[in-house]
PDB file of C-alpha atoms in Angstrom:
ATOM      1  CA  UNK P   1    -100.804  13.112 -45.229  1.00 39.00           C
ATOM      2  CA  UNK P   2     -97.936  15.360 -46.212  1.00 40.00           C
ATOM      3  CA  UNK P   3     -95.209  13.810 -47.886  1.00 48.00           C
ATOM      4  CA  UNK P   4     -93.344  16.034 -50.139  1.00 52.00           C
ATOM      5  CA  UNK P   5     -93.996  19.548 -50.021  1.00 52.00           C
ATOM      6  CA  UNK P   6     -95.627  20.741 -53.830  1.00 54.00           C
ATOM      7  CA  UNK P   7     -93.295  23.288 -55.709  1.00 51.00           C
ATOM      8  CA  UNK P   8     -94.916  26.031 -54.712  1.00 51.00           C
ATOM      9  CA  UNK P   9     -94.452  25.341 -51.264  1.00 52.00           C
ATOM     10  CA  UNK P  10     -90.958  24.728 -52.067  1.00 47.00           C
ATOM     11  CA  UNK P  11     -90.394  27.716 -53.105  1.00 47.00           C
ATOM     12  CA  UNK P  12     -90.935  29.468 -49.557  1.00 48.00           C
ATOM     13  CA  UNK P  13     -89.321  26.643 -47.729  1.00 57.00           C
ATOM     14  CA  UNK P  14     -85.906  26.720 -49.464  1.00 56.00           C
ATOM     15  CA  UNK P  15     -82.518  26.630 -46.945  1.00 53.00           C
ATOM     16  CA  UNK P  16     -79.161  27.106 -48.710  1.00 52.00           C
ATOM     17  CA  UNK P  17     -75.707  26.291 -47.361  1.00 55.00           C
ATOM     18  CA  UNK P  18     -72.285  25.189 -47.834  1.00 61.00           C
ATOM     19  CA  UNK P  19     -73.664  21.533 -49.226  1.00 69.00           C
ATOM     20  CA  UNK P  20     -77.005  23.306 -50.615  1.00 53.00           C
ATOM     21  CA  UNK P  21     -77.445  25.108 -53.363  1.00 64.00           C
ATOM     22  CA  UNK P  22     -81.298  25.789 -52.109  1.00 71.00           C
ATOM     23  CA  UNK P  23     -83.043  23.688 -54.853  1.00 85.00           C
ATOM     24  CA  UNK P  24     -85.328  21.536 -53.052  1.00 91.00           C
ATOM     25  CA  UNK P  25     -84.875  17.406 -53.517  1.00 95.00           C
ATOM     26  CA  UNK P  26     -85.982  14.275 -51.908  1.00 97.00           C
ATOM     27  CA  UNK P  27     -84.532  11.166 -52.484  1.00 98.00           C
ATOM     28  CA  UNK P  28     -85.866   7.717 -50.674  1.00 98.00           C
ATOM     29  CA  UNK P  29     -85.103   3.584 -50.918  1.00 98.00           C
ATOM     30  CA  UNK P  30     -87.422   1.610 -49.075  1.00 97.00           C
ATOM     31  CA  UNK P  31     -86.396  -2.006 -48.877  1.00 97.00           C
ATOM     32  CA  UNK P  32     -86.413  -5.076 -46.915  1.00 98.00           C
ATOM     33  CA  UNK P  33     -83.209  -5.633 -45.230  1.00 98.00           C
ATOM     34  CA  UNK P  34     -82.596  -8.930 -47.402  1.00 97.00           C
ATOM     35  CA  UNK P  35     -82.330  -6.452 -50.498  1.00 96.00           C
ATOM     36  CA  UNK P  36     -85.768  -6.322 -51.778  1.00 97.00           C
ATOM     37  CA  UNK P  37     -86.715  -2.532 -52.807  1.00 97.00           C
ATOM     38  CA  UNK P  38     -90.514  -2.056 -52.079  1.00 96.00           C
ATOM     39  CA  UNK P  39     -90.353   1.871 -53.077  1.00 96.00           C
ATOM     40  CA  UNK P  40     -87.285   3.958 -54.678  1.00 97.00           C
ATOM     41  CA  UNK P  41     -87.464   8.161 -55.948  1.00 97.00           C
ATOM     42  CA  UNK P  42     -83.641   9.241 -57.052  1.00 97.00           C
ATOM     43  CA  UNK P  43     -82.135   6.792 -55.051  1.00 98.00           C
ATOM     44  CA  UNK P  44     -78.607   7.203 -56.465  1.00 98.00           C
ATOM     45  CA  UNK P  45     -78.708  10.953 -56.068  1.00 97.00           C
ATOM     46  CA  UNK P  46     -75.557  12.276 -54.566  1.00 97.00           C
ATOM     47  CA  UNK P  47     -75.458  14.086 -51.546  1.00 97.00           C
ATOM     48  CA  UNK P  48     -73.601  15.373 -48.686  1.00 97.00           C
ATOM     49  CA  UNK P  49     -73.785  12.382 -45.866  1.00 97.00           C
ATOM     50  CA  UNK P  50     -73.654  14.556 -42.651  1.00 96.00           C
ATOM     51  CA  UNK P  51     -73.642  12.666 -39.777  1.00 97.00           C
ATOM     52  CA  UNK P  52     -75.317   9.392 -41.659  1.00 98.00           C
ATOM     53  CA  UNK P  53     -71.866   7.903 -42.399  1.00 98.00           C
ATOM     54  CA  UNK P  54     -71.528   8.000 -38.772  1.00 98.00           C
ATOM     55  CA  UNK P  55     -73.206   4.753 -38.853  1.00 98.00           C
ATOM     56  CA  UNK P  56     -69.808   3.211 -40.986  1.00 98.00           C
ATOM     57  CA  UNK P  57     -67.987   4.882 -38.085  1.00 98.00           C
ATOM     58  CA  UNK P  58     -69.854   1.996 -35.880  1.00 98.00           C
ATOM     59  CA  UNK P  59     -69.303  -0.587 -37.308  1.00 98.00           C
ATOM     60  CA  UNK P  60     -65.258   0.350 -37.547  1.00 98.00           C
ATOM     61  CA  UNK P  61     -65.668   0.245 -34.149  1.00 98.00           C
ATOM     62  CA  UNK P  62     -67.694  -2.985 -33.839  1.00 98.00           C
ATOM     63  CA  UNK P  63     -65.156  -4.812 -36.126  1.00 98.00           C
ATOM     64  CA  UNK P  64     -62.306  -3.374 -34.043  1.00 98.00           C
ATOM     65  CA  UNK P  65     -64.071  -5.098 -31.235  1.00 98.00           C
ATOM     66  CA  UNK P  66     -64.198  -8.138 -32.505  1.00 98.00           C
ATOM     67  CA  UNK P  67     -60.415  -8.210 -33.999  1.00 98.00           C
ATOM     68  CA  UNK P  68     -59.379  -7.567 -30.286  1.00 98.00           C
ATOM     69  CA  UNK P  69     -57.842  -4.116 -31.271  1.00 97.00           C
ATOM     70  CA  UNK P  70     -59.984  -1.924 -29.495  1.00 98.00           C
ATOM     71  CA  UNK P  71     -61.869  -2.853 -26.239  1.00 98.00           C
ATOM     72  CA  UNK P  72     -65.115  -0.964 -24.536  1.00 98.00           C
ATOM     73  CA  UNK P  73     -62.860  -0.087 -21.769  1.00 98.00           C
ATOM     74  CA  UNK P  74     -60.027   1.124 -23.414  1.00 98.00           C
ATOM     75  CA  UNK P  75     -59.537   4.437 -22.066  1.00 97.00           C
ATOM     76  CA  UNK P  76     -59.761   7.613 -24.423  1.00 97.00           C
ATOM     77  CA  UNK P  77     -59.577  11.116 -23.495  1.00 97.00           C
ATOM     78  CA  UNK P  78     -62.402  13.702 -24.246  1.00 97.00           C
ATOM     79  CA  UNK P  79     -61.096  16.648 -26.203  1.00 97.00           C
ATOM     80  CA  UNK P  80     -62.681  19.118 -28.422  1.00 96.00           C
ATOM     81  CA  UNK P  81     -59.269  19.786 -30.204  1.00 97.00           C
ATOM     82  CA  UNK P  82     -57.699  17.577 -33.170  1.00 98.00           C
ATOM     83  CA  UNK P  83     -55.076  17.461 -35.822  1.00 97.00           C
ATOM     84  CA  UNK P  84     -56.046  18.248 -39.711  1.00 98.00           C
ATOM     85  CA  UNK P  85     -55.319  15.540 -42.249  1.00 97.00           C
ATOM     86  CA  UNK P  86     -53.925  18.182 -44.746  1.00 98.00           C
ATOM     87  CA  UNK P  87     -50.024  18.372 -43.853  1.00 97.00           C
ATOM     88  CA  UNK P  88     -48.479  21.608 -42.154  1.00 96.00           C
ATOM     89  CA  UNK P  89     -52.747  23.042 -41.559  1.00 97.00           C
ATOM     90  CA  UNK P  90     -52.489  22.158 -37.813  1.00 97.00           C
ATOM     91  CA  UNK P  91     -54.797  21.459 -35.140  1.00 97.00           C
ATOM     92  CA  UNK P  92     -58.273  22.569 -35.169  1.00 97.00           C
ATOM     93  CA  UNK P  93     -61.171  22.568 -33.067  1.00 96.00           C
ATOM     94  CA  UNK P  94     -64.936  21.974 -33.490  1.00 94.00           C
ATOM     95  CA  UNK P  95     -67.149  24.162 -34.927  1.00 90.00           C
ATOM     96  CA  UNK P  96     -68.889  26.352 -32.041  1.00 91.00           C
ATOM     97  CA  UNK P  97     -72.680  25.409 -33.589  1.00 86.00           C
ATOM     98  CA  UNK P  98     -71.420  21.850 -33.323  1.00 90.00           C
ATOM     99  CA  UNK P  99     -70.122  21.653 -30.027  1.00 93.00           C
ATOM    100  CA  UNK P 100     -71.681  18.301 -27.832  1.00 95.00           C
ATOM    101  CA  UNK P 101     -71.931  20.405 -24.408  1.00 94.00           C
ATOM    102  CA  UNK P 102     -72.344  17.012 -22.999  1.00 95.00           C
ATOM    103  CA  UNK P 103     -69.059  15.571 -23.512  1.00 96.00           C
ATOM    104  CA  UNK P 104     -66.788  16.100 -20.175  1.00 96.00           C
ATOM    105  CA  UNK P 105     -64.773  18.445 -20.145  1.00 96.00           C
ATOM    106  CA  UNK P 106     -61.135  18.135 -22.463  1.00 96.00           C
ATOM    107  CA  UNK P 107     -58.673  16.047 -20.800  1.00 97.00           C
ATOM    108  CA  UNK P 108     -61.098  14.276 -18.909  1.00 98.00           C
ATOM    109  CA  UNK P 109     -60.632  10.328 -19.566  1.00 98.00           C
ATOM    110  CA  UNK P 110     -63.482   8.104 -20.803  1.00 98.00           C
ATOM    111  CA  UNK P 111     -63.880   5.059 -21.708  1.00 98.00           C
ATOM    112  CA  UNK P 112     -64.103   4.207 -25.608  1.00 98.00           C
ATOM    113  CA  UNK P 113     -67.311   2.392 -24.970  1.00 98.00           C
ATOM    114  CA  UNK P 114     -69.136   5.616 -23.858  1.00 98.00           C
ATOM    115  CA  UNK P 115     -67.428   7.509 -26.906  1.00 98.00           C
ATOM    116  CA  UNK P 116     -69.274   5.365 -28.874  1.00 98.00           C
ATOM    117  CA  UNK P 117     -72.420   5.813 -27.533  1.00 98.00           C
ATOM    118  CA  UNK P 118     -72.350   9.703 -27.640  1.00 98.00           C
ATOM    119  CA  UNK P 119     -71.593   9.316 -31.385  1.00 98.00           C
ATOM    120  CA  UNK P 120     -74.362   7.522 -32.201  1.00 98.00           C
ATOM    121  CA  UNK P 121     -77.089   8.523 -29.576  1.00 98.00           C
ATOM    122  CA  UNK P 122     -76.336  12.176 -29.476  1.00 97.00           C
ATOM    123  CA  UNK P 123     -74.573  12.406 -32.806  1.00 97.00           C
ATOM    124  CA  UNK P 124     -71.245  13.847 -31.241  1.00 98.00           C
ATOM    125  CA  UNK P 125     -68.655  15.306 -33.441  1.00 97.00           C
ATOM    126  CA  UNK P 126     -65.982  15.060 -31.522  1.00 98.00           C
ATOM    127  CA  UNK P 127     -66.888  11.783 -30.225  1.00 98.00           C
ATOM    128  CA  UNK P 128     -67.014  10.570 -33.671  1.00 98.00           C
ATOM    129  CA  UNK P 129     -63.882  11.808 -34.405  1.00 98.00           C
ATOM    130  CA  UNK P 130     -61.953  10.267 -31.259  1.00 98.00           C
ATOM    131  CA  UNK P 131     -63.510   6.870 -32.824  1.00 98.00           C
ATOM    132  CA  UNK P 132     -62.414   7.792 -36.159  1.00 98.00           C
ATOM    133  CA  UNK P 133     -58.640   8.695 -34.570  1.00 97.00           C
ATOM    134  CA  UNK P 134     -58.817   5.323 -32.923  1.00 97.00           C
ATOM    135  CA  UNK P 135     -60.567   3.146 -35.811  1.00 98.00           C
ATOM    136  CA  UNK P 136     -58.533   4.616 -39.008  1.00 98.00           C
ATOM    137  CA  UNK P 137     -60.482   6.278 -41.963  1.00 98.00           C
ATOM    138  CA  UNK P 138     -59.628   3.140 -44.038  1.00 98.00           C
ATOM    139  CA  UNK P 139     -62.004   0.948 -42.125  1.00 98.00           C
ATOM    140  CA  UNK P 140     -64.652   3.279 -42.296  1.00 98.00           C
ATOM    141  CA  UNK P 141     -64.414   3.194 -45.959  1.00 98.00           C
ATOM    142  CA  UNK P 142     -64.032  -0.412 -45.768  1.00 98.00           C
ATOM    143  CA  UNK P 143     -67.237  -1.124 -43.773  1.00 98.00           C
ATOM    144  CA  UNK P 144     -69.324   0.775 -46.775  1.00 98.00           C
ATOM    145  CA  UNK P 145     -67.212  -1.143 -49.243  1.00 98.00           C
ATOM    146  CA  UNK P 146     -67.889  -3.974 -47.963  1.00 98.00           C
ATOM    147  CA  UNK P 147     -71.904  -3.272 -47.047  1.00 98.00           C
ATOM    148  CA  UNK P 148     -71.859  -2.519 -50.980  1.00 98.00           C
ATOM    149  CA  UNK P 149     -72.122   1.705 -50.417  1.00 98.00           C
ATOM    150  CA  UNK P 150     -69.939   2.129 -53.099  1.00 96.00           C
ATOM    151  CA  UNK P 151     -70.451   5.598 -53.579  1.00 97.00           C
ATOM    152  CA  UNK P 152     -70.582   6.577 -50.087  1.00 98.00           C
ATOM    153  CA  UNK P 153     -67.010   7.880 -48.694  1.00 98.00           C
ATOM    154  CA  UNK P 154     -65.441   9.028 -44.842  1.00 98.00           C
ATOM    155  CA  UNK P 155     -63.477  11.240 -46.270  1.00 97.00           C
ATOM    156  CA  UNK P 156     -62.402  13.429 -43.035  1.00 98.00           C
ATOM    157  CA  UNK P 157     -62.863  13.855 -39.200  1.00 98.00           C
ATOM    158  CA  UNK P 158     -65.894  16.776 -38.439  1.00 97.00           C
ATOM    159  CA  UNK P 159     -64.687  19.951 -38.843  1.00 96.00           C
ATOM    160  CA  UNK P 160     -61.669  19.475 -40.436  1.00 97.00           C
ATOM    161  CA  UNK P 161     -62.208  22.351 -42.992  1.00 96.00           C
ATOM    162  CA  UNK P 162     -58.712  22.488 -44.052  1.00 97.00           C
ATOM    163  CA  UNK P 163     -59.311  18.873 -45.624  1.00 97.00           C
ATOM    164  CA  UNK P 164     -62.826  19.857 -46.815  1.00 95.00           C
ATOM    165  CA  UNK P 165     -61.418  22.711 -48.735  1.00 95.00           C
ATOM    166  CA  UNK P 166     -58.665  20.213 -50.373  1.00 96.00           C
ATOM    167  CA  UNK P 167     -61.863  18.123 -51.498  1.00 96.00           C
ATOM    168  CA  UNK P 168     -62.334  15.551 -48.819  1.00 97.00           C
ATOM    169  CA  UNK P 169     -65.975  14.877 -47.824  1.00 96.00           C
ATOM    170  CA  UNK P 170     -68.632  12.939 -46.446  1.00 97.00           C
ATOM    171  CA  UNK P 171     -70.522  11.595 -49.512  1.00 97.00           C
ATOM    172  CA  UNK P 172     -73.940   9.236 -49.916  1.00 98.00           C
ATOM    173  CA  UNK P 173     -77.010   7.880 -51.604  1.00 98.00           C
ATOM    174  CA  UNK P 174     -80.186   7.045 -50.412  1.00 98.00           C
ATOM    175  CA  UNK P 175     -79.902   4.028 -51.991  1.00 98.00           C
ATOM    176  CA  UNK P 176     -76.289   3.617 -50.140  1.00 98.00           C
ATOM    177  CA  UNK P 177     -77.369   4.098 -47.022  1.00 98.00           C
ATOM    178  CA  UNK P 178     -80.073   1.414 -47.262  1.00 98.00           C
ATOM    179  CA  UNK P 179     -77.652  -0.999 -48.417  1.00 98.00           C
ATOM    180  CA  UNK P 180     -75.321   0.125 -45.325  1.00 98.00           C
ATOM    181  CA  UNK P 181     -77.986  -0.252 -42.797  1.00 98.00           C
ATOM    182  CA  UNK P 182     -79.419  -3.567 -44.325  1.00 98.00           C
ATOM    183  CA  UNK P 183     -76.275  -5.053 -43.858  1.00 98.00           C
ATOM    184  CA  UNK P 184     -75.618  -3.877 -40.436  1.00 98.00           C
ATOM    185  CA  UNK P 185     -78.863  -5.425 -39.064  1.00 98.00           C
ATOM    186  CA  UNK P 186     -78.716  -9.044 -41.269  1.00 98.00           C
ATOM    187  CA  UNK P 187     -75.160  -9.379 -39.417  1.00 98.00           C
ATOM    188  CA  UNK P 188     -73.169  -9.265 -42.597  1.00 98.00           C
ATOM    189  CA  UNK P 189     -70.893  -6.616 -41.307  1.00 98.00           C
ATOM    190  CA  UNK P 190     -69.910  -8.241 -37.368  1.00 98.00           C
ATOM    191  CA  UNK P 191     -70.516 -11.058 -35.153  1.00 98.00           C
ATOM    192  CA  UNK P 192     -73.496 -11.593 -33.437  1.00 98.00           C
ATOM    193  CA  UNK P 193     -72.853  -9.959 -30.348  1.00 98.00           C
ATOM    194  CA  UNK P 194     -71.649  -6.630 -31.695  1.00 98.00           C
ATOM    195  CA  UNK P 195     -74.640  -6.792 -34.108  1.00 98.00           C
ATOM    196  CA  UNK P 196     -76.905  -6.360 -31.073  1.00 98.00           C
ATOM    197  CA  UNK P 197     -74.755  -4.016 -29.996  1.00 98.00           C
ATOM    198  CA  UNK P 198     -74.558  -1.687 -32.525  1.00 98.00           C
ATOM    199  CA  UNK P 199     -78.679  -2.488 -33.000  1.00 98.00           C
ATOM    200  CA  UNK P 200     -79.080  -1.227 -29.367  1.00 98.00           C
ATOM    201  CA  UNK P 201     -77.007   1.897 -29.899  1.00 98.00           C
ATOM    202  CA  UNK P 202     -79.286   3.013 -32.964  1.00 98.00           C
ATOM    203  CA  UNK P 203     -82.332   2.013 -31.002  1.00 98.00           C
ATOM    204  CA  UNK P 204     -81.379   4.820 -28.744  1.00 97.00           C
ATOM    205  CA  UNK P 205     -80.827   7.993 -31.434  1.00 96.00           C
ATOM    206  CA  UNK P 206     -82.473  10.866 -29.808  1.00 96.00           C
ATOM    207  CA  UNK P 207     -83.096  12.324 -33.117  1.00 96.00           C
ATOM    208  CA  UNK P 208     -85.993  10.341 -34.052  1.00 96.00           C
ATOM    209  CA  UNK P 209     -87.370  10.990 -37.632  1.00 97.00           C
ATOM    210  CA  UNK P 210     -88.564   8.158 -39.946  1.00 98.00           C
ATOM    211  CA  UNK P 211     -88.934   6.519 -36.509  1.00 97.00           C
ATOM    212  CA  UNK P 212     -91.192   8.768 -34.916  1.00 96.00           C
ATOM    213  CA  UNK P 213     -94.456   6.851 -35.856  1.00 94.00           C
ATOM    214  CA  UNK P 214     -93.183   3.725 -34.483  1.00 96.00           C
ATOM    215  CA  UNK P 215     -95.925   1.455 -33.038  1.00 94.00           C
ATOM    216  CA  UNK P 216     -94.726   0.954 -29.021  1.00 92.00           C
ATOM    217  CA  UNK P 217     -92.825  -2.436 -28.593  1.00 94.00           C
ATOM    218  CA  UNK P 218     -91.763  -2.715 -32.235  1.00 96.00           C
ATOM    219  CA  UNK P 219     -87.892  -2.998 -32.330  1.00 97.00           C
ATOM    220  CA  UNK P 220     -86.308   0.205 -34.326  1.00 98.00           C
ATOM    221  CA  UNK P 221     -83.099   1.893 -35.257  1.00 98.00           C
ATOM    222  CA  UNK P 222     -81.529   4.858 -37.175  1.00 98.00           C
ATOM    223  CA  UNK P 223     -79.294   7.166 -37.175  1.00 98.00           C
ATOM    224  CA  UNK P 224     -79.873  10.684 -39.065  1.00 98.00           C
ATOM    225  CA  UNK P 225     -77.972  13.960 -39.965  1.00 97.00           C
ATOM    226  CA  UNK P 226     -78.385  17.555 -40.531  1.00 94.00           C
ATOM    227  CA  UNK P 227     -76.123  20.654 -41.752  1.00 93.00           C
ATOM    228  CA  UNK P 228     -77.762  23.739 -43.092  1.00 88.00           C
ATOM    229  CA  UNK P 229     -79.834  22.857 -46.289  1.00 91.00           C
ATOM    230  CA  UNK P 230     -79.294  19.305 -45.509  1.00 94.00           C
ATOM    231  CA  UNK P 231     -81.536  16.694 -43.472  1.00 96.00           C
ATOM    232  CA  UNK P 232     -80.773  12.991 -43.765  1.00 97.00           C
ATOM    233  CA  UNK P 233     -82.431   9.876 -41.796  1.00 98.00           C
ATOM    234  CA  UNK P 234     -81.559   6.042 -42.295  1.00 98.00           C
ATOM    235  CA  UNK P 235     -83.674   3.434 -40.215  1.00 98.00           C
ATOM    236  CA  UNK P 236     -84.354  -0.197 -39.436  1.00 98.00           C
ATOM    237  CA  UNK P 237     -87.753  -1.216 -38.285  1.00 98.00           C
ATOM    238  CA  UNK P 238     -88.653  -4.735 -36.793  1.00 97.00           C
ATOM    239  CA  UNK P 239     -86.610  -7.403 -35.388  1.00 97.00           C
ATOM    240  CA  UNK P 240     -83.032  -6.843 -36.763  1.00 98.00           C
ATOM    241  CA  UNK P 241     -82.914  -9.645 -39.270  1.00 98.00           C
ATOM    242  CA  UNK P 242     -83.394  -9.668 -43.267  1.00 98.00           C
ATOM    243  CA  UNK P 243     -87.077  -9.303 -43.358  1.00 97.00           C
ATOM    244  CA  UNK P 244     -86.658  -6.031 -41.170  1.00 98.00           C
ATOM    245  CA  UNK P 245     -87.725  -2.798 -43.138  1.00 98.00           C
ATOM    246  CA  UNK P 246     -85.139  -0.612 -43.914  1.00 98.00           C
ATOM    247  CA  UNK P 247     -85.679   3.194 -44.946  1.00 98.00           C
ATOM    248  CA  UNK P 248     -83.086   6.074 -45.759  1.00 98.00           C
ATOM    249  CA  UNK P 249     -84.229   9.723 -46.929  1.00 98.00           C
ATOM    250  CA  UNK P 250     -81.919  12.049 -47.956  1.00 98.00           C
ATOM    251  CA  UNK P 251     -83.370  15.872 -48.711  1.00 97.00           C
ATOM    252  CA  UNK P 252     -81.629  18.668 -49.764  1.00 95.00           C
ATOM    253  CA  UNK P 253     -82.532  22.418 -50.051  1.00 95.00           C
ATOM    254  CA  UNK P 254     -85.424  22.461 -47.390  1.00 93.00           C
ATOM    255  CA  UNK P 255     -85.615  24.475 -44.410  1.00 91.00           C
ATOM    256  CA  UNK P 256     -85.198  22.260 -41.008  1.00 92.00           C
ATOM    257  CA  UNK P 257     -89.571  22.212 -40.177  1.00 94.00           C
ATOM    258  CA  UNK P 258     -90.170  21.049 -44.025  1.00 95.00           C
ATOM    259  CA  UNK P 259     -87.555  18.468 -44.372  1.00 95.00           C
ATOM    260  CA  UNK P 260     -88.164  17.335 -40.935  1.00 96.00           C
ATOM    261  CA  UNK P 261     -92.115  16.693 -41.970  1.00 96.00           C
ATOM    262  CA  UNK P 262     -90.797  15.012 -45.339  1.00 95.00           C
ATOM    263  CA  UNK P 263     -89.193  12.552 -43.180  1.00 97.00           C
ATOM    264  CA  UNK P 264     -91.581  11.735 -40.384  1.00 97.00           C
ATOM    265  CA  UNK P 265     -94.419  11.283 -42.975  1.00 96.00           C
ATOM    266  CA  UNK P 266     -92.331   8.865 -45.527  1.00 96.00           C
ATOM    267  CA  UNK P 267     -91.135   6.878 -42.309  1.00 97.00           C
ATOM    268  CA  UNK P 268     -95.174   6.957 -41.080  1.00 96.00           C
ATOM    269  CA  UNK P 269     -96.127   5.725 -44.656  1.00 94.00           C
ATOM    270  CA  UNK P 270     -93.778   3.080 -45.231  1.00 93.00           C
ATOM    271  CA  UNK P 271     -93.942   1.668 -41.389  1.00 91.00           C
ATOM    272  CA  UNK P 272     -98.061   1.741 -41.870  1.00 90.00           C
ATOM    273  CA  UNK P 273     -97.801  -0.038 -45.591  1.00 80.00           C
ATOM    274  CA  UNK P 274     -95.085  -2.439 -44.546  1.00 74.00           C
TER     275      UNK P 274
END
């Protein structure tokens, strides 16, 4: 089995971009979700989080349920279109690779629960982002605070490039990520109910990577992301609960077939020695 591609083959796989400077890395934390590390390789590498931090994102949302502030019916309305954080740079709209041609069409009302859901199953920007405009960047950064991702930061709405450019970003570890997902399924991070919830949201990622080797009937979760140069995945497998396995991968400088085969073979390994 295949797990990280030898330099030479590195060499012709190689995928720059804005977050990659084409130099090939893997980084990994396997754990169980109580906080025992079975398996680490540069887990407290720095990266660019794409849409892993989306996963803080959900739990804003789950905690906003259970404060009362938001509700799953609370109506929101789909737009493609938002306001920059930097003052006086304006409104913006999403990047045209990144559109989520599923999302009705702008104006169209919705309610927050299905927002939600497209952020996490289909990894919507802009759905993220109306959660984000609803939520408050502060508890996103809170939930990884508290989850113990200390050097993991929300530090715009998708496609904001005006704050990008002024330094904001979406930052992580492998090691962070692990941490944030081992706290979301041990309950540290909502109630019970909202737990399952966010559990059951996760379950449903289309983007299945570490998970793909999943035995049928054996509970799962993750939620991964991807930019040019950049391929991410961060998963739960087994009951939710602290003796769940927990894995996050975080590559860098790969092209999308060789980082996507870096992933699905560590998650195969690590669900088949766990």
């Amino acid at each position: 089995m295949t797990i990280i591609p030898s330099e030479q083959e590195a060499r012709t796989m190689v995928s720059t971009g804005t977050h990659s400077d084409g130099v090939p890395v893997v980084a990994y934390r396997i754990a169980r979700a109580s906080g025992e590390v079975l398996a680490a390789r540069q887990d407290d590498l720095d990266f660019y989080a794409a849409s892993t931090v989306k996963l803080a994102v959900l739990v804003a949302a789950a905690r906003g349920l259970d404060a009362g502030t938001v509700r799953l019916a609370d109506t929101c309305v789909a737009t493609r279109t938002f306001t920059s954080q930097v003052p006086g740079a304006g409104e913006y709209t999403i990047e045209p690779d990144d559109v989520d041609t599923g999302l009705p069409p702008d104006g169209t009302p919705m309610p927050f629960g299905d927002v939600v859901e497209r952020m996490v199953v289909v990894s919507s920007n802009e759905a993220t982002n109306m959660v984000a405009e609803r939520v408050g960047l502060p508890a996103v950064n809170q939930a990884l605070a508290d989850a113990g991702a200390t050097r993991s930061v929300f530090g715009r709405k998708y496609s904001d490039l005006a704050a990008e450019r002024a330094g904001a970003s979406h930052r992580t570890t492998a090691a962070d990520l692990c941490l944030l997902m081992s706290a979301l399924v041990t309950g540290r991070l909502a109630s019970p109910e909202r737990t399952a919830w966010m559990c059951e949201l996760l379950g449903r990622q289309t983007d299945r990577q570490l998970t793909a080797a999943v035995p049928g009937g054996v509970p799962f979760g993750s939620k991964s992301g991807w930019v040019d140069g950049i391929r991410h995945d961060v998963a739960f497998v087994g009951e939710p609960g602290p003796d769940a396995l927990v894995v996050a991968v975080c590559t860098r400088g790969y092209d999308e077939p060789a980082a996507e085969e870096t992933l699905k073979s560590l998650g195969a390994l690590a669900v088949a020695l766990s």
